[in-house]
CSV table of C-alpha atoms (C1' of nucleotides) in Angstrom, one decimal:
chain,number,residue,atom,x,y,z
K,30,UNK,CA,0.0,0.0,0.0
K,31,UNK,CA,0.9,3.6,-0.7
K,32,UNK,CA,1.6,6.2,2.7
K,33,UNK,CA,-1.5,8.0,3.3
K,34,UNK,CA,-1.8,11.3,3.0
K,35,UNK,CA,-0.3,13.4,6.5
K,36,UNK,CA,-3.9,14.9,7.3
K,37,UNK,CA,-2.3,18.0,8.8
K,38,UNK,CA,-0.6,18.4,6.0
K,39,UNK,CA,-2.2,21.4,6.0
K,40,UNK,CA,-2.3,22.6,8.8
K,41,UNK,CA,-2.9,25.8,9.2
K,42,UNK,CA,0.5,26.6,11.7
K,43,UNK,CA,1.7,28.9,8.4
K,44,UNK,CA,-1.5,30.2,7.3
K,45,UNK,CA,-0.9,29.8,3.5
K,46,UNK,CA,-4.4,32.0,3.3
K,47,UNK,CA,-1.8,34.7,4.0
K,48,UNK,CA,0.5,34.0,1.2
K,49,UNK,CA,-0.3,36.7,-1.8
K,50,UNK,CA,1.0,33.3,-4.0
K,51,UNK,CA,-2.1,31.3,-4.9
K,52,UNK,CA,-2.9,28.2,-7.5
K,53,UNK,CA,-5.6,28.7,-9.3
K,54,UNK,CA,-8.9,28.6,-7.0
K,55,UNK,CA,-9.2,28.1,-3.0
K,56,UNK,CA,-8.2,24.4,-3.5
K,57,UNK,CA,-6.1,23.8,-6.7
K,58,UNK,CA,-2.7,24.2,-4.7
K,59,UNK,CA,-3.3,22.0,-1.9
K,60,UNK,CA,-4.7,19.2,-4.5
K,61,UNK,CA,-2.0,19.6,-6.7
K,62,UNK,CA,0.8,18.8,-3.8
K,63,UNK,CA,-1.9,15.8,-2.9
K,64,UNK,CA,-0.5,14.6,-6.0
K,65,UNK,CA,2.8,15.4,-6.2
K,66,UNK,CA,3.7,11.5,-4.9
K,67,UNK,CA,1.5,9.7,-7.0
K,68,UNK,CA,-2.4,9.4,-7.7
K,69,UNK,CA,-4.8,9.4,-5.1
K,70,UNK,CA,-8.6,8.8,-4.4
K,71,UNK,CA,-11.4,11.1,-3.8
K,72,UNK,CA,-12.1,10.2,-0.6
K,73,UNK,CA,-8.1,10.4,-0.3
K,74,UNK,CA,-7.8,14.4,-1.2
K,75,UNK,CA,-10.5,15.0,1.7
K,76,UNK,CA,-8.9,14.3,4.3
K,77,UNK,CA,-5.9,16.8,4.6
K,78,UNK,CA,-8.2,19.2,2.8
K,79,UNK,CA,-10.1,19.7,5.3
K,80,UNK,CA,-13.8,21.2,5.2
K,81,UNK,CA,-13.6,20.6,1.8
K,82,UNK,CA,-16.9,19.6,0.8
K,83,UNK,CA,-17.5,17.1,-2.1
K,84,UNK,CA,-19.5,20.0,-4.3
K,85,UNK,CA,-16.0,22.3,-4.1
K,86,UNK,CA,-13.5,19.6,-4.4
K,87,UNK,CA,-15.4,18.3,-7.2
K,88,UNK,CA,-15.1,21.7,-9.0
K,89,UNK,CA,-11.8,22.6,-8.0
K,90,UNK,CA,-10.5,18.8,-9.6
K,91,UNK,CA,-12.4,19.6,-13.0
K,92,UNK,CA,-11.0,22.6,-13.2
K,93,UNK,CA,-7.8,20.9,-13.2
K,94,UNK,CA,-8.4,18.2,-15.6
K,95,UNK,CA,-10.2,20.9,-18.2
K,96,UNK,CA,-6.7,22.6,-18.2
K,97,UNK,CA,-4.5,19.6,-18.5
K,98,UNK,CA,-3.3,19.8,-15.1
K,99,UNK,CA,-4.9,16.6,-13.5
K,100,UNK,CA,-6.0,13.2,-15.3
K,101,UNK,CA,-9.4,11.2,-14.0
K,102,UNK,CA,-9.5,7.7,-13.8
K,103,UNK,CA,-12.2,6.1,-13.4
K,104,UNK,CA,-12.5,2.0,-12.4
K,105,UNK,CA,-15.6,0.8,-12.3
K,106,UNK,CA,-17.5,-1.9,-10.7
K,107,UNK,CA,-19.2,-2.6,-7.1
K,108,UNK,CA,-17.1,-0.5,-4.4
K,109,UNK,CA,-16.3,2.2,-6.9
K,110,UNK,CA,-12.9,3.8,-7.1
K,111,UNK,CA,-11.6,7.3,-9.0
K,112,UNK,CA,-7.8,8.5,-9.4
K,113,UNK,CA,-6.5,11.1,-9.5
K,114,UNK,CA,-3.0,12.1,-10.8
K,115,UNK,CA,-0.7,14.8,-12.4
K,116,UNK,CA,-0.4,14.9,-15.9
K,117,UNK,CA,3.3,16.0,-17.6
K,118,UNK,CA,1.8,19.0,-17.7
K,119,UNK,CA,0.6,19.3,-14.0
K,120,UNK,CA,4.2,18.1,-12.5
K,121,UNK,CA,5.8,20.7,-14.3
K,122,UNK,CA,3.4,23.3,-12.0
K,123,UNK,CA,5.8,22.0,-8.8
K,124,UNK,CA,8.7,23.8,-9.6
K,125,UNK,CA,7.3,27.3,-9.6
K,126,UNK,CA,5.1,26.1,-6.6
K,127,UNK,CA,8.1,25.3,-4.7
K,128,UNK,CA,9.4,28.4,-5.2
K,129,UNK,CA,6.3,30.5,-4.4
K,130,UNK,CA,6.2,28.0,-0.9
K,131,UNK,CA,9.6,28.8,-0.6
K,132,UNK,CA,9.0,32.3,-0.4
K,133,UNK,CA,6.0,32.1,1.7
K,134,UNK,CA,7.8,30.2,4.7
K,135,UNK,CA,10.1,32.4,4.6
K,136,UNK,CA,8.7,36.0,4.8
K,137,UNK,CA,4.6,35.0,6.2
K,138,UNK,CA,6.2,36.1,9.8
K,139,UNK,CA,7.1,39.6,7.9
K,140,UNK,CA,3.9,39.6,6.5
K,141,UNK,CA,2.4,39.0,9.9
K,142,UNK,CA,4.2,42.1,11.6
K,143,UNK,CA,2.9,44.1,8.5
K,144,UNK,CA,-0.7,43.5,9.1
K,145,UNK,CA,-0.1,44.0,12.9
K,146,UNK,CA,1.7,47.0,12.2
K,147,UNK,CA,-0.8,48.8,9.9
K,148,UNK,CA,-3.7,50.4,10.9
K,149,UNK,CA,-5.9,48.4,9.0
K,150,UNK,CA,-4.4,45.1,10.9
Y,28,UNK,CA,12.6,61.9,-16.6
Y,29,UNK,CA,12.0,58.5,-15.6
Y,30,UNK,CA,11.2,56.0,-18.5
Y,31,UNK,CA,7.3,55.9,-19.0
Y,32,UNK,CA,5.3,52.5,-18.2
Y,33,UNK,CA,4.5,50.6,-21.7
Y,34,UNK,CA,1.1,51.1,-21.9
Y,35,UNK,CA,0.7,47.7,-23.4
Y,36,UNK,CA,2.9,45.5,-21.2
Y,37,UNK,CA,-0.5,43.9,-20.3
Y,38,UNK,CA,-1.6,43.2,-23.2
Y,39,UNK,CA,-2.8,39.7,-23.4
Y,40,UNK,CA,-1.3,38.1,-26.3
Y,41,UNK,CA,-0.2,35.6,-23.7
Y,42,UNK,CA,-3.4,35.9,-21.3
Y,43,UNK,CA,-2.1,35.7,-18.1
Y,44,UNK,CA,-5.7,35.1,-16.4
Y,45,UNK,CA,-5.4,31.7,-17.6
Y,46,UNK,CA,-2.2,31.1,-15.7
Y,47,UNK,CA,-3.4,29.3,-12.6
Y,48,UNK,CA,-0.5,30.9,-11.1
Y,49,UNK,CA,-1.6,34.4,-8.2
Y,50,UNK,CA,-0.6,36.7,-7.2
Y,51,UNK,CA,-3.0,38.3,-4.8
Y,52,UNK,CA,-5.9,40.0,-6.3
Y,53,UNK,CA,-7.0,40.3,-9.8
Y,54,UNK,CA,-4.5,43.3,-10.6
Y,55,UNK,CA,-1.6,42.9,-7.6
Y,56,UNK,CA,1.0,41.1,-9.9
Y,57,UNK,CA,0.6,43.4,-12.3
Y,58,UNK,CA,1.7,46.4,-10.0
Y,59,UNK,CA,4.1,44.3,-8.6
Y,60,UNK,CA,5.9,43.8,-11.9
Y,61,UNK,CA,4.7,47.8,-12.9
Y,62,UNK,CA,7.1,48.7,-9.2
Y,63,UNK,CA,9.7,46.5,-10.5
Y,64,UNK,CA,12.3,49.4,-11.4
Y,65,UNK,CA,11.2,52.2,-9.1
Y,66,UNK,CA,8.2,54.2,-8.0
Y,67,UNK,CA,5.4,54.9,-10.0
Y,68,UNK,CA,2.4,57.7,-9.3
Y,69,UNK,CA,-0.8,56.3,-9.3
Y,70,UNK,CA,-2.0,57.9,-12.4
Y,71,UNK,CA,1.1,56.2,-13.8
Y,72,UNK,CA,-0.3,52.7,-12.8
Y,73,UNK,CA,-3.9,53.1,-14.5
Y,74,UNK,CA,-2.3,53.6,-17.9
Y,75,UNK,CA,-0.7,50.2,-18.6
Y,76,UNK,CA,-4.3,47.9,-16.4
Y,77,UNK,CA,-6.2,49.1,-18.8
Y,78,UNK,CA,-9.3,49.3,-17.5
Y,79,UNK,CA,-8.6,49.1,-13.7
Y,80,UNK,CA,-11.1,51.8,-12.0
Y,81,UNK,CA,-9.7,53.9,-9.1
Y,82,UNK,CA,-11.5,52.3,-6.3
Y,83,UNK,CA,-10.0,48.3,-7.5
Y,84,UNK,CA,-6.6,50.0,-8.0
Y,85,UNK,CA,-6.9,52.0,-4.1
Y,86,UNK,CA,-8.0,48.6,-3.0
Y,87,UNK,CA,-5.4,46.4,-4.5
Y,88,UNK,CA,-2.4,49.3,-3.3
Y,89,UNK,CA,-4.3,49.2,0.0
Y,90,UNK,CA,-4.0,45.8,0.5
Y,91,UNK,CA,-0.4,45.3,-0.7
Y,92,UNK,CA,0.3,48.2,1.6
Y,93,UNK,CA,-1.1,46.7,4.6
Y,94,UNK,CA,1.0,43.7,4.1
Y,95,UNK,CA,4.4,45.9,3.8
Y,96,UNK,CA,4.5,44.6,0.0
Y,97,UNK,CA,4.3,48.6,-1.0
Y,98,UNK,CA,5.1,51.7,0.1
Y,99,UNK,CA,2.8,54.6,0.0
Y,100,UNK,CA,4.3,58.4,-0.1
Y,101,UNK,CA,2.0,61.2,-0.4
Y,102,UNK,CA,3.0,64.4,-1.8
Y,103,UNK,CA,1.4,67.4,-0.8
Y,104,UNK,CA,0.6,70.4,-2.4
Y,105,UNK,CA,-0.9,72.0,-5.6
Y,106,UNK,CA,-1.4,69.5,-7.8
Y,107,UNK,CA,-0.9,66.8,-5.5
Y,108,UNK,CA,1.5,63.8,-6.2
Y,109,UNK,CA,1.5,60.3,-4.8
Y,110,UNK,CA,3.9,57.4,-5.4
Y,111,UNK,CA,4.5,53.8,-4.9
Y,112,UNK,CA,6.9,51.2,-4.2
Y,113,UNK,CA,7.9,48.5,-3.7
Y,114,UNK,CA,9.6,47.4,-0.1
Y,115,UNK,CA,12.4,44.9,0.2
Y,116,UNK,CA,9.9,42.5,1.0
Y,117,UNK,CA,7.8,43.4,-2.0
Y,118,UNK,CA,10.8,43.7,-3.8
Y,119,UNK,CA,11.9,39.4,-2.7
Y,120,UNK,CA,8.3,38.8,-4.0
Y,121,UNK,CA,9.9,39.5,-7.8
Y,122,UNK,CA,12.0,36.2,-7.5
Y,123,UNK,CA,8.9,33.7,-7.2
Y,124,UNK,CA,7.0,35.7,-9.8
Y,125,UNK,CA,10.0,35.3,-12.2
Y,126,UNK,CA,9.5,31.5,-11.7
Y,127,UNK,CA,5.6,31.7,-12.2
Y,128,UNK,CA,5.9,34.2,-15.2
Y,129,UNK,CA,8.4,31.7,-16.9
Y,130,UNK,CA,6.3,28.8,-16.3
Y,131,UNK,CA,3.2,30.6,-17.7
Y,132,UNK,CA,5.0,31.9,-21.1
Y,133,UNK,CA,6.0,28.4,-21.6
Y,134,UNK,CA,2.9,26.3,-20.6
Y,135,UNK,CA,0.5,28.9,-22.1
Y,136,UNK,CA,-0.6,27.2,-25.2
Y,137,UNK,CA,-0.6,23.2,-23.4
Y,138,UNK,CA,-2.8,25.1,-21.2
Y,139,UNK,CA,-5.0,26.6,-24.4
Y,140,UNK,CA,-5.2,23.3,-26.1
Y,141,UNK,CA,-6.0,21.3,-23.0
Y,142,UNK,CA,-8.9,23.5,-22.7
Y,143,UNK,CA,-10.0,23.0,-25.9
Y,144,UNK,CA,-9.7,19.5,-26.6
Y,145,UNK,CA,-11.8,19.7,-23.1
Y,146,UNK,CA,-15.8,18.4,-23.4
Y,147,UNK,CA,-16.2,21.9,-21.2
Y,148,UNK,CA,-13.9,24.2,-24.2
T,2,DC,C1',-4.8,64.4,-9.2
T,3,DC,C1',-6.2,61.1,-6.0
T,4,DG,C1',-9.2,59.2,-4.4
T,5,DT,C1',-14.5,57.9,-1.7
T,6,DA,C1',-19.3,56.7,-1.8
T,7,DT,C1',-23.1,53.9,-3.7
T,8,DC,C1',-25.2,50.6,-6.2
T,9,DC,C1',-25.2,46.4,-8.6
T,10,DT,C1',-24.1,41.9,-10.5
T,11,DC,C1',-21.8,37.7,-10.6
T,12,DG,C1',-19.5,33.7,-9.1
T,13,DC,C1',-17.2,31.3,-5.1
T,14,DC,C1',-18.0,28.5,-1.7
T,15,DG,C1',-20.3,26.3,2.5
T,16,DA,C1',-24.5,23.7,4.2
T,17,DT,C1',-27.6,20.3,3.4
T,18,DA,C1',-30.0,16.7,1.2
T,19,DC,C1',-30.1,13.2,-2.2
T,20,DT,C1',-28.4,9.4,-5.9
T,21,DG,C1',-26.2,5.4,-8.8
G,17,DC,C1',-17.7,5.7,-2.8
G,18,DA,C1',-18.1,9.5,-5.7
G,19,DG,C1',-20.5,12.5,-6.8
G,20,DT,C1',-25.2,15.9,-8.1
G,21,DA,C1',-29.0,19.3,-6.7
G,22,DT,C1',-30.5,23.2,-4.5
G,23,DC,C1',-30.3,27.2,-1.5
G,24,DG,C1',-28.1,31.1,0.3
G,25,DG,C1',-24.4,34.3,2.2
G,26,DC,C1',-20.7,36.9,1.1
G,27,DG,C1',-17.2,39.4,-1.1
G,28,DA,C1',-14.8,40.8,-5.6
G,29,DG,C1',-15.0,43.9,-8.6
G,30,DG,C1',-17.3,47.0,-12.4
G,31,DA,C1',-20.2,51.5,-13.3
G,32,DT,C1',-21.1,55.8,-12.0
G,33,DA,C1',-21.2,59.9,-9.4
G,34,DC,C1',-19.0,62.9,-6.2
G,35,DG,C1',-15.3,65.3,-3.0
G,36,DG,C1',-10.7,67.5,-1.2
DNA sequence: CCGTATCCTCGCCGATACTG
DNA sequence: CAGTATCGGCGAGGATACGG
């Protein structure tokens, strides 16, 4: 079997919300480092995503696939089971991610003091 | 005289809205980039967002103010003058963009023909 | 010139219930 | 398990008018 997915892998310790970086729509990011190890089930991306309800993760993943980003498998039969993966196209997205992560563990506390700082907190 | 702001740098030959790629708000990359080599007034800004109104330019400075990303220097007098810029920390945002920007200029047209081979265009 | 003040529309996204 | 259907709140952002 394949490790599962860390559910606080998103853990909101570094609130990336505060990152002006962003991946497409509220859940794109997170989905696409789901995937960065291999595919993974629907009922898989839900659980570090938390709150994610089906409706949005349902959107956010077709999104993905319209733009070549994500491919759907589906394997039918009783006890139904959908993958999803990165395409070519999809992996390539981790390198500029990376860097835009990078960037945000690096300067959220900065950020932080900012927002503190102004009078608009 | 400082050199003016190409009035067309946005134009989207290469639409960046498709890029899945953010940063902040619908127009905050683009000032980013437009503070890239020194302080702009805001007058200055509106010519190459085509289209940006006043109050989604305020907002977008605002914001990118608040989170020390840009500095804001008022001016006073007859015919009053305000600029922007960037701050070091808005400056170390460039880096990350560089790496989405790239990304987008060479994924641009997967991204066009992904869509369109799509059953949703 | 540099904004603010209103009004309006549109689409994201959560909540909830339901289906093959 | 992997979604779809429906309702509704909320905020982004455009249009327009006005103010210091």
């Amino acid at each position: 079997m394949r490790t599962p997915l860390d559910p606080d892998m998103f853990d909101p310790v570094c609130p990336s919300g505060l990152s002006p970086i962003r991946i497409g729509d509220k859940w794109a990011g997170m989905i696409v480092r789901c995937l960065e190890h291999g595919p993974r089930r629907f009922s898989e991306l839900r659980v570090p995503l938390r709150g994610v309800t089906a409706k949005a993760l349902t959107k956010s993943l077709r999104t993905l696939e319209r733009d070549g980003l994500v491919h759907r498998a589906s394997h039918p039969g009783p006890g139904r089971r959908v993958e999803y993966a990165l395409t070519p196209l999809g992996h390539s997205l981790l390198a500029p991610m990376a860097a835009a992560c990078a960037w945000a563990q690096e300067h959220w506390e900065e950020l932080l003091d900012a927002r503190e700082a102004s009078p608009h907190g």
